[in-house]
Coordinates of C-alpha atoms and ligand atoms in Angstrom, one line a residue:
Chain Z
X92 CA 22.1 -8.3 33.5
X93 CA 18.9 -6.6 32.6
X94 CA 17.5 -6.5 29.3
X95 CA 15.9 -3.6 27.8
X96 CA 13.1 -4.7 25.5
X97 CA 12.6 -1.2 23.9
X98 CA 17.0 -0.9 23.5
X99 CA 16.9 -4.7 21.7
X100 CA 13.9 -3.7 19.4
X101 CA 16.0 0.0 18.7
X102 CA 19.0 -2.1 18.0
X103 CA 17.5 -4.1 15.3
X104 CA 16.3 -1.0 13.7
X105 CA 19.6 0.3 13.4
X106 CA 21.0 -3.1 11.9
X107 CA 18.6 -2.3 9.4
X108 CA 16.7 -6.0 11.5
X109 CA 13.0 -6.0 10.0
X110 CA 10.6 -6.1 13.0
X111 CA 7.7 -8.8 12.0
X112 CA 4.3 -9.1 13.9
X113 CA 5.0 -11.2 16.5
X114 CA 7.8 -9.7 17.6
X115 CA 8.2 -7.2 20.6
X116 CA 7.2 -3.7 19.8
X117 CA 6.7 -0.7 21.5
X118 CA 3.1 0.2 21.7
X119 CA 3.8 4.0 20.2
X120 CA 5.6 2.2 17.7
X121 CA 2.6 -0.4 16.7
X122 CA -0.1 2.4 16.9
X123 CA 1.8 4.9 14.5
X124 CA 2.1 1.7 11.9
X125 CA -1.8 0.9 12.4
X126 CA -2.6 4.2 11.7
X127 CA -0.2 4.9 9.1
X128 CA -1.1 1.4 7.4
X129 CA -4.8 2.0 7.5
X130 CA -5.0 5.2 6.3
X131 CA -2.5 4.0 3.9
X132 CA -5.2 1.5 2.7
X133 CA -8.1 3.7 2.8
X134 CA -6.4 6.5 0.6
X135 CA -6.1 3.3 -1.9
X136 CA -9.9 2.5 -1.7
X137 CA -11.1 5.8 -1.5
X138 CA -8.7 6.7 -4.8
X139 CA -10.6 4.1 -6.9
X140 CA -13.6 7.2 -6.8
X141 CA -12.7 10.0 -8.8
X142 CA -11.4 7.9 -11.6
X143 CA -14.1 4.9 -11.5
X144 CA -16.4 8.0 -12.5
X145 CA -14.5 7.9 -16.0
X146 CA -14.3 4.3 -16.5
X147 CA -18.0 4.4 -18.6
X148 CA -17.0 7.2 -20.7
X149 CA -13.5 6.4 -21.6
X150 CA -12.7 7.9 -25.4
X151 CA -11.9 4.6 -26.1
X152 CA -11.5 0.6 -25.8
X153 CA -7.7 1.1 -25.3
X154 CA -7.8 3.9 -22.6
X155 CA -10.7 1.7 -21.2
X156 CA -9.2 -1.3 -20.7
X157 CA -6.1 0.5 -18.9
X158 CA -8.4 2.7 -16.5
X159 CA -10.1 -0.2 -15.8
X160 CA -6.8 -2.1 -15.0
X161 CA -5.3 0.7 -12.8
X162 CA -8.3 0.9 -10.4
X163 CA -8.5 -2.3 -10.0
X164 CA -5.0 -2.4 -9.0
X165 CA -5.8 0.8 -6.4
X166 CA -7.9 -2.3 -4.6
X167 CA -5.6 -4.7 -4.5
X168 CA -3.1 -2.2 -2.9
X169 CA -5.9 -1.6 -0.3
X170 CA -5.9 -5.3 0.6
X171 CA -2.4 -5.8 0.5
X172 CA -2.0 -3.1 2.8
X173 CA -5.4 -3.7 5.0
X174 CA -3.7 -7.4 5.4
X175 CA -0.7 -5.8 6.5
X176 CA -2.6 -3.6 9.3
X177 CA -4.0 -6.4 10.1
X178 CA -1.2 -7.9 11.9
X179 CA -0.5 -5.7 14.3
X180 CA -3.8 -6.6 15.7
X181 CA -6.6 -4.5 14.5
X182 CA -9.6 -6.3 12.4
X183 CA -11.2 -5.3 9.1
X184 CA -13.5 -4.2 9.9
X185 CA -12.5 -2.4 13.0
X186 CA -10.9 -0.3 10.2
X187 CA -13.7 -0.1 7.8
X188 CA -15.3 1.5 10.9
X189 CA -13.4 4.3 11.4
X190 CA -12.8 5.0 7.7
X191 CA -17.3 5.0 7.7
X192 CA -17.6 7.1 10.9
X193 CA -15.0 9.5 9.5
X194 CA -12.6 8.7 12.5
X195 CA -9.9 7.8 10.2
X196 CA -8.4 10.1 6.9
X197 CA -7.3 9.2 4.3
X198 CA -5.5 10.9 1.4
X199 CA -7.1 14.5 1.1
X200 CA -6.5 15.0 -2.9
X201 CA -8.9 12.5 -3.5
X202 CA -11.9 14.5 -2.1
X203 CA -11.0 16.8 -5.8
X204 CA -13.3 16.3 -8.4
X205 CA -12.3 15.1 -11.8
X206 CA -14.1 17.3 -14.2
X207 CA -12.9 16.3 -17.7
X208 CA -11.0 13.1 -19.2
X209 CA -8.0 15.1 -18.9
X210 CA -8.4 14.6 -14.9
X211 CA -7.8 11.1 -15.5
X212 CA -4.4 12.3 -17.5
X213 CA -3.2 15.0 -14.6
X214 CA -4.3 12.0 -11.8
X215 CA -1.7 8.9 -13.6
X216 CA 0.6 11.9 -13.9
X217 CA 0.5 13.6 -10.7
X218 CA -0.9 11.8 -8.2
X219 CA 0.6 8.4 -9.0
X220 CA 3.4 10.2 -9.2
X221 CA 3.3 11.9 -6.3
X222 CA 2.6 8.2 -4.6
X223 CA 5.1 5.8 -6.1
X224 CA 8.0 9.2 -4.6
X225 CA 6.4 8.4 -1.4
X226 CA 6.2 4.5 -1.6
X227 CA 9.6 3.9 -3.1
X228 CA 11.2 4.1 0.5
X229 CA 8.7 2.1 2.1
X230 CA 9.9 -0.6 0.5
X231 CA 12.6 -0.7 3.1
X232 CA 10.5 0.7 6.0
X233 CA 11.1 -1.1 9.0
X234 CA 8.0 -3.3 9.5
X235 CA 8.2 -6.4 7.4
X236 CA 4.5 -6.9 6.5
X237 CA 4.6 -3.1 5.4
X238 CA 7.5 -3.5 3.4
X239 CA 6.7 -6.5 1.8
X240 CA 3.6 -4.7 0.5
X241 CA 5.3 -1.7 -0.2
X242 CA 7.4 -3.8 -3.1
X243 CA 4.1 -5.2 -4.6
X244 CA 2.4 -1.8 -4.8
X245 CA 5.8 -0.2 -6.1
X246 CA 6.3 -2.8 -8.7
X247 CA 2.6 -1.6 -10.2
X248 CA 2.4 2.0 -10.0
X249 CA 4.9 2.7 -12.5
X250 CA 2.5 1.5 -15.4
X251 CA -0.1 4.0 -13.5
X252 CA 1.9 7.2 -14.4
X253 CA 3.2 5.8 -17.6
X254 CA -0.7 5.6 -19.0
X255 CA -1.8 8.9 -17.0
X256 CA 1.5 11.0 -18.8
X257 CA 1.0 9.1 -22.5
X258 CA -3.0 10.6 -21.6
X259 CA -1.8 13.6 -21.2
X260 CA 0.7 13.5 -24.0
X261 CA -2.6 12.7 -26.5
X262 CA -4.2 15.6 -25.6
X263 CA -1.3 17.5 -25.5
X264 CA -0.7 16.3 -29.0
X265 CA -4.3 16.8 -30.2
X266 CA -6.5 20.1 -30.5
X267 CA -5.8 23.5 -29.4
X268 CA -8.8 22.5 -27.0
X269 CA -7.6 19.4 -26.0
X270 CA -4.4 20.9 -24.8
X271 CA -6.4 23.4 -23.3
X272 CA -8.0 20.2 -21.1
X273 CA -4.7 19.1 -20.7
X274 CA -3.4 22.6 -19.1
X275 CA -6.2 23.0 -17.3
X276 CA -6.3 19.9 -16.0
X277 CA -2.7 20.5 -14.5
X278 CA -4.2 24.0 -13.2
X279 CA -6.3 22.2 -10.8
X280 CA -4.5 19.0 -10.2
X281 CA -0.6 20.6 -9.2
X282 CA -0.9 22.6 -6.0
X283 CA -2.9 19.0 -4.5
X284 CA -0.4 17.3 -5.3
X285 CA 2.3 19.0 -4.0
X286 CA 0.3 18.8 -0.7
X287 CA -0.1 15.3 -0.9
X288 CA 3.3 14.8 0.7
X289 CA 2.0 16.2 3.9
X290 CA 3.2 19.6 6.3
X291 CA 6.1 21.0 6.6
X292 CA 8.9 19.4 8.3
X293 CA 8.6 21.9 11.1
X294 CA 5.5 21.5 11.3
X295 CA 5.1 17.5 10.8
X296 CA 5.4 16.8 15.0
X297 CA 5.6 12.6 14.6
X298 CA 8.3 12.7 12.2
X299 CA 11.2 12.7 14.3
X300 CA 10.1 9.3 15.6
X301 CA 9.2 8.1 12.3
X302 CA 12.7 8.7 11.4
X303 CA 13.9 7.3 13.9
X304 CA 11.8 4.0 13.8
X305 CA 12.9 3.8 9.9
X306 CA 8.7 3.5 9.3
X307 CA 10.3 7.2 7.3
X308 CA 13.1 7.5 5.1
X309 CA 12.9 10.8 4.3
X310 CA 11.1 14.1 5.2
X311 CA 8.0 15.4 3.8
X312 CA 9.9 18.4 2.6
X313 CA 12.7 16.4 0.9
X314 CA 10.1 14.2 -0.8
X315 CA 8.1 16.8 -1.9
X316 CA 10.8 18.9 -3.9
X317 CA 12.4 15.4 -4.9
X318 CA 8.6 15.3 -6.9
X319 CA 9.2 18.6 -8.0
X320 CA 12.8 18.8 -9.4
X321 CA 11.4 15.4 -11.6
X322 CA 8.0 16.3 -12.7
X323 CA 9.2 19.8 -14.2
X324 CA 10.8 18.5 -17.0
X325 CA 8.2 16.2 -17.8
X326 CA 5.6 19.6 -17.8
X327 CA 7.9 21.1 -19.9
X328 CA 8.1 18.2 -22.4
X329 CA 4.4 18.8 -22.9
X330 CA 4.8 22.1 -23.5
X331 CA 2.1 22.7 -20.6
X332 CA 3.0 25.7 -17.4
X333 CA 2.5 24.6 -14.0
X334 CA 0.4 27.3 -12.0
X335 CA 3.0 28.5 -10.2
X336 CA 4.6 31.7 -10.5
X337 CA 7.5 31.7 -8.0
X338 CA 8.5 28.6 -9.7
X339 CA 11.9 28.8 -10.7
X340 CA 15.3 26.8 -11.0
X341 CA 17.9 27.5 -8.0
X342 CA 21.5 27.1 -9.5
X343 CA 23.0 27.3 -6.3
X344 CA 20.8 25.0 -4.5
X345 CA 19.8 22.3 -7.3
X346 CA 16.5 22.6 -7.1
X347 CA 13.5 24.6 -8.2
X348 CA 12.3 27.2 -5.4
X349 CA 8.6 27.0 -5.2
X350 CA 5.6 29.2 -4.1
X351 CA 4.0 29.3 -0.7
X352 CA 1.4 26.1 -0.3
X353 CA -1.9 27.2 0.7
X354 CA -1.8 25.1 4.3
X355 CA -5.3 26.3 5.1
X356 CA -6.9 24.8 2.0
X357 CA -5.4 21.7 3.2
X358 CA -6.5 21.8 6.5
X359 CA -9.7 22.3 5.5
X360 CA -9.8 19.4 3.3
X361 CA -8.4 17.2 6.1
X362 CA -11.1 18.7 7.8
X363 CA -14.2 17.1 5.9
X364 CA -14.9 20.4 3.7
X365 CA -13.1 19.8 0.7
X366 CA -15.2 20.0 -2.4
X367 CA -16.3 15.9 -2.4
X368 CA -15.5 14.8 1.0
X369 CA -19.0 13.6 1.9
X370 CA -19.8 12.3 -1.6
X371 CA -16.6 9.8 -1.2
X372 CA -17.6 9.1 2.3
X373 CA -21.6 8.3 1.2
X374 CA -20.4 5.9 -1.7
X375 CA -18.3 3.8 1.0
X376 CA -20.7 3.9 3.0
X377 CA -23.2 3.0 0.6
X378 CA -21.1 0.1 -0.7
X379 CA -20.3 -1.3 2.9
X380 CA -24.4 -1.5 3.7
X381 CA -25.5 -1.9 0.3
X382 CA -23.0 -5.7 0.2
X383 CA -24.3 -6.8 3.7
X384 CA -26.5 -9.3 2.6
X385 CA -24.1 -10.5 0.4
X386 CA -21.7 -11.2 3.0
X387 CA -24.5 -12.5 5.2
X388 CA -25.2 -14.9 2.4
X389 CA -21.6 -16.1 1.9
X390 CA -21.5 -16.9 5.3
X391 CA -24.6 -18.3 5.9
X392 CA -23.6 -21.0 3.0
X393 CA -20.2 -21.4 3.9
X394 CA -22.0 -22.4 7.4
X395 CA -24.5 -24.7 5.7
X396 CA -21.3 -26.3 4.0
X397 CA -19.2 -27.0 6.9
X398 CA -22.6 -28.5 8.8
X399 CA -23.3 -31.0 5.8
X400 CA -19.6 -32.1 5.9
X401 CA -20.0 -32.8 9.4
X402 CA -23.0 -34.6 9.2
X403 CA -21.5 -36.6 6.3
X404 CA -18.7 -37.7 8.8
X405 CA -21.4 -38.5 11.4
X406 CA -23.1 -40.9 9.3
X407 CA -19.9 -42.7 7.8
Chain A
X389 CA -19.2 -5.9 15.5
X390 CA -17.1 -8.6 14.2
X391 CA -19.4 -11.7 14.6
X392 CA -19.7 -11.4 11.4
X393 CA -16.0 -10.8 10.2
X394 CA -15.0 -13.3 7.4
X395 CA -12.7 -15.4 8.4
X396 CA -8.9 -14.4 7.4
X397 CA -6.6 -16.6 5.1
X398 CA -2.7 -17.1 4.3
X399 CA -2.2 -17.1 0.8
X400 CA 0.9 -19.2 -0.6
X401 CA 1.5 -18.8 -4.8
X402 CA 3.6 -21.0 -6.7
X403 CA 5.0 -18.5 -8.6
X404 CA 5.7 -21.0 -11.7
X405 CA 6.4 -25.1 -11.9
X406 CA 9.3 -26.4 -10.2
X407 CA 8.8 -23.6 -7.3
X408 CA 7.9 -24.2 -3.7
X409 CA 4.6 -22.0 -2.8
X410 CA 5.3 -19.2 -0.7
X411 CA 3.4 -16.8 1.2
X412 CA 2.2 -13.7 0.0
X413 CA -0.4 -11.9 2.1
X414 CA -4.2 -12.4 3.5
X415 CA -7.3 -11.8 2.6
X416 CA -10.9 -12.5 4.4
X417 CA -13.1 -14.9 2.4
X418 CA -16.1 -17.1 3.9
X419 CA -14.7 -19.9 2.5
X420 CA -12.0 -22.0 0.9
X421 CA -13.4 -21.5 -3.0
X422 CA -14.0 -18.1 -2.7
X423 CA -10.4 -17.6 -0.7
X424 CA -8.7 -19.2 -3.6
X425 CA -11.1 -16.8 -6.1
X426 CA -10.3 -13.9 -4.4
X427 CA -6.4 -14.6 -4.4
X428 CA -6.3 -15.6 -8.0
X429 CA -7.8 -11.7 -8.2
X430 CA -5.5 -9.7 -5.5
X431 CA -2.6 -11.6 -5.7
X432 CA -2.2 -13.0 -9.5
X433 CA -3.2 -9.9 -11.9
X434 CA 0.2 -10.0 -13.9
X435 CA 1.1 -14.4 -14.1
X436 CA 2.4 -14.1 -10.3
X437 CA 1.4 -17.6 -10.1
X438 CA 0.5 -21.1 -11.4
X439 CA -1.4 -22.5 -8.3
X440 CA -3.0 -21.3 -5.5
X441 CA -3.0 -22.8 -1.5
X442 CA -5.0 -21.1 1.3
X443 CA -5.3 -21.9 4.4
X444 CA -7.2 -20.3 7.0
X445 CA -5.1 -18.5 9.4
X446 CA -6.3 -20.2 12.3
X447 CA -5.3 -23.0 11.5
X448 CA -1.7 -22.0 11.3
X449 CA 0.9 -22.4 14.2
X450 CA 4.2 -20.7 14.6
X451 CA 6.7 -20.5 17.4
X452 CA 6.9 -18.1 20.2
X453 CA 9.2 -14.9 19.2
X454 CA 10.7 -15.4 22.7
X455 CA 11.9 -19.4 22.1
X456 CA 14.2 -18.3 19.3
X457 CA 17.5 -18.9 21.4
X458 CA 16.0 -22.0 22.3
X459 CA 15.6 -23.5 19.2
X460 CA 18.1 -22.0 17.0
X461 CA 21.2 -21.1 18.9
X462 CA 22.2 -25.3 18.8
X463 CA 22.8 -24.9 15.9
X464 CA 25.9 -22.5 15.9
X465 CA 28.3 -24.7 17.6
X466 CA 27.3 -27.9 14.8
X467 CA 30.1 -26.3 12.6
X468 CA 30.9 -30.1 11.9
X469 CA 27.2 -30.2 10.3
X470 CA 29.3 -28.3 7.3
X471 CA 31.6 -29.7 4.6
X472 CA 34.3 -27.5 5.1
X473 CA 34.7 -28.7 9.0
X474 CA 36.7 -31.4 7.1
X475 CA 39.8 -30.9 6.3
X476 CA 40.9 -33.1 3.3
X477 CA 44.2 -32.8 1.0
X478 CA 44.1 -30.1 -1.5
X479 CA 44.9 -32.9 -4.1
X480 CA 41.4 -34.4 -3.6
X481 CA 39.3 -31.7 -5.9
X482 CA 35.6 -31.3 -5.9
X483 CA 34.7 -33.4 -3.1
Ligands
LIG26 FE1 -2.0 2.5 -5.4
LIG27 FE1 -1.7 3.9 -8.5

């Protein structure tokens, strides 16, 4: 009888079987995780950028304290996920390389500028938002490192939109200008996000597979007007309009209809010319050859140590 | 380019007394010290954990994938390996 590697690995699949590292994969199948993993990761690191900028000029110790607790949480779910990457066999700092030479992408909303405090509002709100709808299902995607990452990073993003929506709630609450922050903040941060969860389905070419590997759960366009259909009511609770006008609730479908996304401004971003692309590229960069001689050092002692142990066992 | 690569570590947490540690991801560190520092700050930011074991991942050893008939199929046929391969009278309770 002859076995059929690829047949046994789809067969676990479709017992809902997690696949872990060691086991047999198809090489498609372990290069769509890598990249999906990794860019996954670098979305996380890069996404600390636009909100570290506000971390010094919080309005206060309370909003301080949180900011400061959120992006350091974006870095852990970098290394969680970097760690999961990893064990399908590409290095660290294989991917730090692509991610410097521009090789690899990452998220595209983070190369936005956040221009006001209320950015950091419309970000917890929207973007997290936008993330955890994405994440949720990873939780049971098929790869078990993946996965098991998946439920750490789920289990903190909720406090992430919690403190970006009780921002915008404050400002909301506050000064005919502060709400004006607050709209305007939504103005610039909405049609991003709604982008975030990717093209089209007809025009999303891997996703069949995806599907079919259980790495997806769901479509890009049934994610995307899940996000919607939730994150209305919440606009409307602040009393803020989201800049859409085609927006409207379908009886007969469920669901809110939508305006046209503007797929070239995305494309372009993807593309390296969104408004911050190289600035979040340079302060990588930067960081990575700026921290060499620390690393260098580290190793250098942790060398030194390991030599005088030996030495010590020599001489007894 | 990776000469210089910090080595990579398991990372097991107890997640509070009376546990066994488990494993909970990697991380790179250049040694031991800083390995446990750096999982006390990725993996322990909300009291995951009351202690800490690392152990550098190359100095773990695992089974091949492809001996897993091998060494766990026995077991399936050791049925009498299970109390209730024993049949005893009903009247004999909790035993
Ligand atoms: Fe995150
Ligand atoms: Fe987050």
């Amino acid at each position: 009888m002859e076995i059929n590697l690829e047949d046994i690995f789809q067969n676990k699949i479709d017992n809902e079987v997690k696949i872990e590292p060691r086991d047999w994969m198809p090489e498609k199948y372990r290069k769509t995780l890598i990249r999906q993993i990794s860019q996954h990761a670098h979305s996380e690191i890069v996404g600390m950028l636009p909100e570290g900028n506000w971390i010094t000029r919080a309005p206060n110790l309370r909003r301080k304290v949180a900011l400061l607790a959120k992006v350091q949480d974006e870095a852990g779910h970098g290394l969680y996920l970097y760690s999961a990457a990893e064990t399908l066999g590409m290095t660290r700092d294989e991917m730090y390389n692509e991610l410097h030479t521009g090789k690899a992408k990452y998220s595209s909303i983070f190369n936005y500028p956040t221009l006001s405090w209320a950015d950091m509002g419309a970000i917890g709100w929207l973007v997290d938002g936008a993330a955890i709808m994405n994440q949720v299902p990873l939780c049971r995607t098929s790869y078990g490192p993946y996965a098991r990452a998946m439920v750490r990073v789920c289990k903190e993003e909720s406090f992430h939109q919690r403190q970006g929506y009780e921002i915008m709630m404050s400002l909301c609450n506050g000064t005919p200008e502060q709400k004006t922050m607050a709209q305007d903040a939504l103005n610039r941060w909405w049609w991003p996000s709604i982008m975030m969860f990717g093209p089209n389905d007809d025009n999303s070419p891997n996703s069949a597979q995806s599907m079919k590997w259980k790495i997806k759960r769901f479509s890009n366009d049934e994610l995307r007007q899940k996000f919607i259909d939730v994150t209305i009511p919440q606009a409307e609770l602040l009393g803020l309009t989201v800049p859409d006008k085609d927006l409207k609730w379908n009886e007969a479908r469920g669901h809110y209809d939508f305006g046209i996304i503007n797929w070239d401004e995305f494309n372009n971003v993807v593309a390296g010319n969104g408004p911050c692309n190289k600035q979040r590229l340079k302060a990588r960069v930067d960081a990575w050859n700026n921290g060499e001689w620390v690393r260098d050092a580290a190793n250098a002692y942790a060398q030194k140590r390991k030599n005088r142990v030996k030495s010590g066992q020599q001489a007894a | 380019m990776n000469q210089n690569e910090w080595p990579l570590w398991e990372v097991f947490i107890r997640a509070k007394q009376g546990l066994s540690h488990k494993h909970v991801g990697s991380l790179h560190a250049a040694d031991y010290q800083m390995a446990i520092e750096n999982a006390r700050d990725v993996y322990t930011r909300r009291m995951e954990g009351v202690s800490i074991w690392v152990v550098e991942s190359n100095n773990l050893y695992a089974n091949e994938p492809n001996e897993q008939d091998a060494l766990f199929e026995p077991a399936t046929d050791k049925i009498y390996r299970h109390p209730t391969f024993y049949v005893l009278p009903e009247e004999l309770n909790h035993m």
